[in-house]
Amino acid sequence: MARDYLKKAEKTAMTDAGDVREIVQNILSDIEAGGDAAAMKYAEQFDKYKGNVLLTEEEIAHASTLVSQKLKDDIAFSHDNVRRFAEIQKSTMTDVELEIVPGLIAGQKAIPVRAAGCYVPGGRYSHIASAIMTVTTAKVAGCEHITACSPPRPDVGINPAIVYAANLCGADKILSMGGVQGVAAMTYGLFGLPQADILVGPGNQFVAEAKRILFGRVGIDMIAGPTDSLVLADGTADPFMVATDLVSQAEHGYNSPVWLVTDNRALAEKVMELVPGLIDDLPELNRDNATKAWRDYAEVIVCADREEMAACSDDYAPEHLTVQAEDLPWWLERLQCYGSLFLGEETTVSFGDKASGTNHVLPTSRSAKYTGGLSVHKYMKIVTWQRATRDGAKPVAIATARISRLEGMEGHARAADARLHKYFPQENFDLSAEG
């Protein structure tokens, strides 16, 4: 199907990613060998920070006094929404058991990981909401220990609101350390922390690469690239609202793609007319990020109809997907590849990013084709168990012996044979692989 690009991106999200693997691998190896001292060396080098690394109760309490009551109330509102949504997610994971054959019962259990490491960005922007999203879900999942890790500002430390949010949401320890060194500290169990079983949370390209390298040794939520957003809009959409939503996401960073997909050329042209003015009206840092993101990474695509729009969206598999179009139930049923979906003008990605209850740690760089975002489920292991009576074991042992011999795995076969001979000594069984 033909897609008419009124604006085509000059770059992709990975164009300027650079080869950071060697840098990150060297830092991880150095910290693993050198322990706490090596991590502190990198904290001083990259964070320009020499203060206390593990916050004390007194430091957490002091940080709380620096947060206004109005912001505390907003954090509490967001935390409550995220907590309640996480609780309903957890309720969908139930322990079950089934009598497979008479006398043989198998089941599943959902068990939380023991220790979670939650990375909270604090460089370009102070991501208070990331503390809420990562720590709250780990707490609801039932993790025994939760470490929140965030980069400190030179000679200042972690943003007090991040400290307050992490503590409110249930962090057991708060680590004042950023970047690769923070990720390494949680993974290797430095500074008296338990070794993390899973690392979660967004971060820059160095944090993402560290998680990629460490995956397998430790679980991760996902390998995240620059944030991305797509808006699906038909002729009924308000061009100002569409343009505002695109700009709101472009401010994330210079390489954060935003895309508009529509079946209405007039709407597309109006949105393209509005965006530059909305960007110019932002504060300097936000304006600089959004200007570069819109110039180099944004696309505006005109499709023939809504089916082609949906197909285009699924191909892009956006992290955030907004629909401002008629017949919202049709879109909800049709769309298949996205991290989080925002249906109708009355909601926006910003709501999900900050306070509505769904999680903002989401798959980027088209990985929404195969995974969803952070949830209680990411902290849970689905394990299986079984038990049997001797009569229940009988038919399973017979089938196991025969299949094992057919595969050439005689040891497996004999484990089944032994049970049949012990439990039913008076019976003869055909346990050969031949027909």
PDB file of C-alpha atoms in Angstrom, residues 209-351:
ATOM      1  CA  GLU A 209      24.165  -0.823  26.770  1.00  0.00           C
ATOM      2  CA  ALA A 210      25.099  -1.853  30.308  1.00  0.00           C
ATOM      3  CA  LYS A 211      21.759  -3.630  30.645  1.00  0.00           C
ATOM      4  CA  ARG A 212      22.299  -5.306  27.270  1.00  0.00           C
ATOM      5  CA  ILE A 213      25.728  -6.627  28.293  1.00  0.00           C
ATOM      6  CA  LEU A 214      24.568  -7.776  31.737  1.00  0.00           C
ATOM      7  CA  PHE A 215      21.393  -9.495  30.485  1.00  0.00           C
ATOM      8  CA  GLY A 216      21.600 -13.192  31.261  1.00  0.00           C
ATOM      9  CA  ARG A 217      23.631 -12.601  34.372  1.00  0.00           C
ATOM     10  CA  VAL A 218      20.703 -10.503  35.575  1.00  0.00           C
ATOM     11  CA  GLY A 219      17.183 -10.084  34.231  1.00  0.00           C
ATOM     12  CA  ILE A 220      16.140  -6.819  32.602  1.00  0.00           C
ATOM     13  CA  ASP A 221      12.830  -5.236  31.699  1.00  0.00           C
ATOM     14  CA  MET A 222      13.940  -4.421  28.134  1.00  0.00           C
ATOM     15  CA  ILE A 223      16.740  -2.783  26.150  1.00  0.00           C
ATOM     16  CA  ALA A 224      15.431   0.704  25.540  1.00  0.00           C
ATOM     17  CA  GLY A 225      16.504   3.166  22.873  1.00  0.00           C
ATOM     18  CA  PRO A 226      15.337   6.774  22.511  1.00  0.00           C
ATOM     19  CA  THR A 227      11.669   7.283  23.326  1.00  0.00           C
ATOM     20  CA  ASP A 228       9.293   7.422  20.357  1.00  0.00           C
ATOM     21  CA  SER A 229       5.632   8.332  19.755  1.00  0.00           C
ATOM     22  CA  LEU A 230       3.117   8.004  16.929  1.00  0.00           C
ATOM     23  CA  VAL A 231      -0.214   9.786  16.490  1.00  0.00           C
ATOM     24  CA  LEU A 232      -2.989   8.332  14.337  1.00  0.00           C
ATOM     25  CA  ALA A 233      -5.410  11.104  13.364  1.00  0.00           C
ATOM     26  CA  ASP A 234      -8.286  11.366  10.912  1.00  0.00           C
ATOM     27  CA  GLY A 235     -10.101  14.437   9.620  1.00  0.00           C
ATOM     28  CA  THR A 236     -12.077  14.837  12.853  1.00  0.00           C
ATOM     29  CA  ALA A 237      -8.917  15.463  14.920  1.00  0.00           C
ATOM     30  CA  ASP A 238      -7.969  18.916  16.220  1.00  0.00           C
ATOM     31  CA  PRO A 239      -4.681  19.879  14.488  1.00  0.00           C
ATOM     32  CA  PHE A 240      -3.569  21.945  17.507  1.00  0.00           C
ATOM     33  CA  MET A 241      -4.017  18.999  19.867  1.00  0.00           C
ATOM     34  CA  VAL A 242      -2.186  16.664  17.491  1.00  0.00           C
ATOM     35  CA  ALA A 243       0.696  19.103  17.098  1.00  0.00           C
ATOM     36  CA  THR A 244       0.857  19.686  20.859  1.00  0.00           C
ATOM     37  CA  ASP A 245       1.071  15.960  21.549  1.00  0.00           C
ATOM     38  CA  LEU A 246       3.843  15.502  18.991  1.00  0.00           C
ATOM     39  CA  VAL A 247       5.883  18.362  20.444  1.00  0.00           C
ATOM     40  CA  SER A 248       5.330  17.136  24.002  1.00  0.00           C
ATOM     41  CA  GLN A 249       7.131  13.914  23.151  1.00  0.00           C
ATOM     42  CA  ALA A 250       9.807  15.434  20.918  1.00  0.00           C
ATOM     43  CA  GLU A 251      11.182  17.331  23.937  1.00  0.00           C
ATOM     44  CA  HIS A 252      12.468  14.048  25.405  1.00  0.00           C
ATOM     45  CA  GLY A 253      15.686  14.277  23.419  1.00  0.00           C
ATOM     46  CA  TYR A 254      17.337  15.287  20.169  1.00  0.00           C
ATOM     47  CA  ASN A 255      16.917  11.748  18.771  1.00  0.00           C
ATOM     48  CA  SER A 256      13.360  11.018  19.942  1.00  0.00           C
ATOM     49  CA  PRO A 257      11.253  10.226  16.858  1.00  0.00           C
ATOM     50  CA  VAL A 258       7.654  11.434  16.569  1.00  0.00           C
ATOM     51  CA  TRP A 259       5.381  10.379  13.734  1.00  0.00           C
ATOM     52  CA  LEU A 260       1.993  11.513  12.434  1.00  0.00           C
ATOM     53  CA  VAL A 261      -0.020   9.047  10.368  1.00  0.00           C
ATOM     54  CA  THR A 262      -3.279  10.294   8.855  1.00  0.00           C
ATOM     55  CA  ASP A 263      -5.676   9.834   5.960  1.00  0.00           C
ATOM     56  CA  ASN A 264      -6.323  13.584   5.742  1.00  0.00           C
ATOM     57  CA  ARG A 265      -3.761  15.697   3.893  1.00  0.00           C
ATOM     58  CA  ALA A 266      -5.212  19.004   5.067  1.00  0.00           C
ATOM     59  CA  LEU A 267      -4.823  17.929   8.699  1.00  0.00           C
ATOM     60  CA  ALA A 268      -1.237  16.844   8.085  1.00  0.00           C
ATOM     61  CA  GLU A 269      -0.324  20.161   6.467  1.00  0.00           C
ATOM     62  CA  LYS A 270      -1.932  22.151   9.297  1.00  0.00           C
ATOM     63  CA  VAL A 271      -0.058  20.140  11.936  1.00  0.00           C
ATOM     64  CA  MET A 272       3.229  20.734  10.110  1.00  0.00           C
ATOM     65  CA  GLU A 273       2.442  24.448  10.064  1.00  0.00           C
ATOM     66  CA  LEU A 274       1.727  24.538  13.822  1.00  0.00           C
ATOM     67  CA  VAL A 275       4.622  22.463  15.178  1.00  0.00           C
ATOM     68  CA  PRO A 276       7.492  24.968  14.719  1.00  0.00           C
ATOM     69  CA  GLY A 277       5.669  27.676  16.668  1.00  0.00           C
ATOM     70  CA  LEU A 278       4.849  25.303  19.517  1.00  0.00           C
ATOM     71  CA  ILE A 279       8.486  24.230  19.706  1.00  0.00           C
ATOM     72  CA  ASP A 280       9.725  27.831  19.713  1.00  0.00           C
ATOM     73  CA  ASP A 281       7.506  28.542  22.725  1.00  0.00           C
ATOM     74  CA  LEU A 282       9.256  25.913  24.910  1.00  0.00           C
ATOM     75  CA  PRO A 283      12.019  26.653  27.449  1.00  0.00           C
ATOM     76  CA  GLU A 284      15.550  26.556  26.015  1.00  0.00           C
ATOM     77  CA  LEU A 285      16.573  22.945  26.807  1.00  0.00           C
ATOM     78  CA  ASN A 286      13.195  21.561  25.757  1.00  0.00           C
ATOM     79  CA  ARG A 287      13.191  23.736  22.631  1.00  0.00           C
ATOM     80  CA  ASP A 288      16.646  22.545  21.596  1.00  0.00           C
ATOM     81  CA  ASN A 289      15.703  18.879  22.012  1.00  0.00           C
ATOM     82  CA  ALA A 290      12.359  19.217  20.220  1.00  0.00           C
ATOM     83  CA  THR A 291      13.826  21.259  17.362  1.00  0.00           C
ATOM     84  CA  LYS A 292      16.404  18.598  16.537  1.00  0.00           C
ATOM     85  CA  ALA A 293      13.976  15.713  17.046  1.00  0.00           C
ATOM     86  CA  TRP A 294      11.400  17.283  14.709  1.00  0.00           C
ATOM     87  CA  ARG A 295      13.976  18.307  12.107  1.00  0.00           C
ATOM     88  CA  ASP A 296      15.904  15.034  11.917  1.00  0.00           C
ATOM     89  CA  TYR A 297      13.625  12.237  13.118  1.00  0.00           C
ATOM     90  CA  ALA A 298       9.967  13.228  12.653  1.00  0.00           C
ATOM     91  CA  GLU A 299       7.782  11.894   9.858  1.00  0.00           C
ATOM     92  CA  VAL A 300       4.352  12.851   8.534  1.00  0.00           C
ATOM     93  CA  ILE A 301       2.650  10.134   6.502  1.00  0.00           C
ATOM     94  CA  VAL A 302      -0.600  10.293   4.548  1.00  0.00           C
ATOM     95  CA  CYS A 303      -2.393   6.981   3.968  1.00  0.00           C
ATOM     96  CA  ALA A 304      -5.393   6.057   1.848  1.00  0.00           C
ATOM     97  CA  ASP A 305      -7.690   4.925   4.673  1.00  0.00           C
ATOM     98  CA  ARG A 306      -7.806   3.843   8.296  1.00  0.00           C
ATOM     99  CA  GLU A 307      -6.791   0.247   7.560  1.00  0.00           C
ATOM    100  CA  GLU A 308      -3.635   1.476   5.862  1.00  0.00           C
ATOM    101  CA  MET A 309      -3.034   3.831   8.792  1.00  0.00           C
ATOM    102  CA  ALA A 310      -3.297   0.928  11.242  1.00  0.00           C
ATOM    103  CA  ALA A 311      -0.971  -1.225   9.140  1.00  0.00           C
ATOM    104  CA  CYS A 312       1.561   1.605   9.000  1.00  0.00           C
ATOM    105  CA  SER A 313       1.374   2.028  12.774  1.00  0.00           C
ATOM    106  CA  ASP A 314       1.922  -1.689  13.345  1.00  0.00           C
ATOM    107  CA  ASP A 315       5.009  -1.543  11.115  1.00  0.00           C
ATOM    108  CA  TYR A 316       6.445   1.285  13.226  1.00  0.00           C
ATOM    109  CA  ALA A 317       5.436  -0.468  16.488  1.00  0.00           C
ATOM    110  CA  PRO A 318       5.659   2.757  18.487  1.00  0.00           C
ATOM    111  CA  GLU A 319       6.432   2.980  22.171  1.00  0.00           C
ATOM    112  CA  HIS A 320       3.532   5.419  22.623  1.00  0.00           C
ATOM    113  CA  LEU A 321       0.520   5.312  20.309  1.00  0.00           C
ATOM    114  CA  THR A 322      -2.202   7.967  20.316  1.00  0.00           C
ATOM    115  CA  VAL A 323      -5.463   7.684  18.376  1.00  0.00           C
ATOM    116  CA  GLN A 324      -7.418  10.857  17.663  1.00  0.00           C
ATOM    117  CA  ALA A 325     -10.006   9.503  15.275  1.00  0.00           C
ATOM    118  CA  GLU A 326     -13.588   8.310  15.036  1.00  0.00           C
ATOM    119  CA  ASP A 327     -14.693   4.829  16.133  1.00  0.00           C
ATOM    120  CA  LEU A 328     -12.208   4.250  18.943  1.00  0.00           C
ATOM    121  CA  PRO A 329     -13.402   0.657  19.594  1.00  0.00           C
ATOM    122  CA  TRP A 330     -12.351  -0.244  16.031  1.00  0.00           C
ATOM    123  CA  TRP A 331      -8.834   1.032  16.642  1.00  0.00           C
ATOM    124  CA  LEU A 332      -8.562  -0.753  19.988  1.00  0.00           C
ATOM    125  CA  GLU A 333      -9.517  -4.032  18.335  1.00  0.00           C
ATOM    126  CA  ARG A 334      -7.386  -3.539  15.199  1.00  0.00           C
ATOM    127  CA  LEU A 335      -4.050  -2.212  16.465  1.00  0.00           C
ATOM    128  CA  GLN A 336      -1.497  -4.860  17.443  1.00  0.00           C
ATOM    129  CA  CYS A 337       1.973  -3.361  17.978  1.00  0.00           C
ATOM    130  CA  TYR A 338       2.495  -0.644  20.575  1.00  0.00           C
ATOM    131  CA  GLY A 339       3.858  -0.136  24.061  1.00  0.00           C
ATOM    132  CA  SER A 340       0.928   1.824  25.446  1.00  0.00           C
ATOM    133  CA  LEU A 341      -2.221   3.060  23.688  1.00  0.00           C
ATOM    134  CA  PHE A 342      -4.008   6.376  24.268  1.00  0.00           C
ATOM    135  CA  LEU A 343      -7.496   6.456  22.799  1.00  0.00           C
ATOM    136  CA  GLY A 344      -9.155   9.794  22.099  1.00  0.00           C
ATOM    137  CA  GLU A 345      -8.267  13.438  22.578  1.00  0.00           C
ATOM    138  CA  GLU A 346      -9.245  13.273  26.252  1.00  0.00           C
ATOM    139  CA  THR A 347      -6.114  11.320  27.128  1.00  0.00           C
ATOM    140  CA  THR A 348      -2.488  11.897  26.171  1.00  0.00           C
ATOM    141  CA  VAL A 349       0.884  10.196  26.462  1.00  0.00           C
ATOM    142  CA  SER A 350       1.808  12.717  29.137  1.00  0.00           C
ATOM    143  CA  PHE A 351      -0.915  11.251  31.372  1.00  0.00           C
TER     144      PHE A 351
END
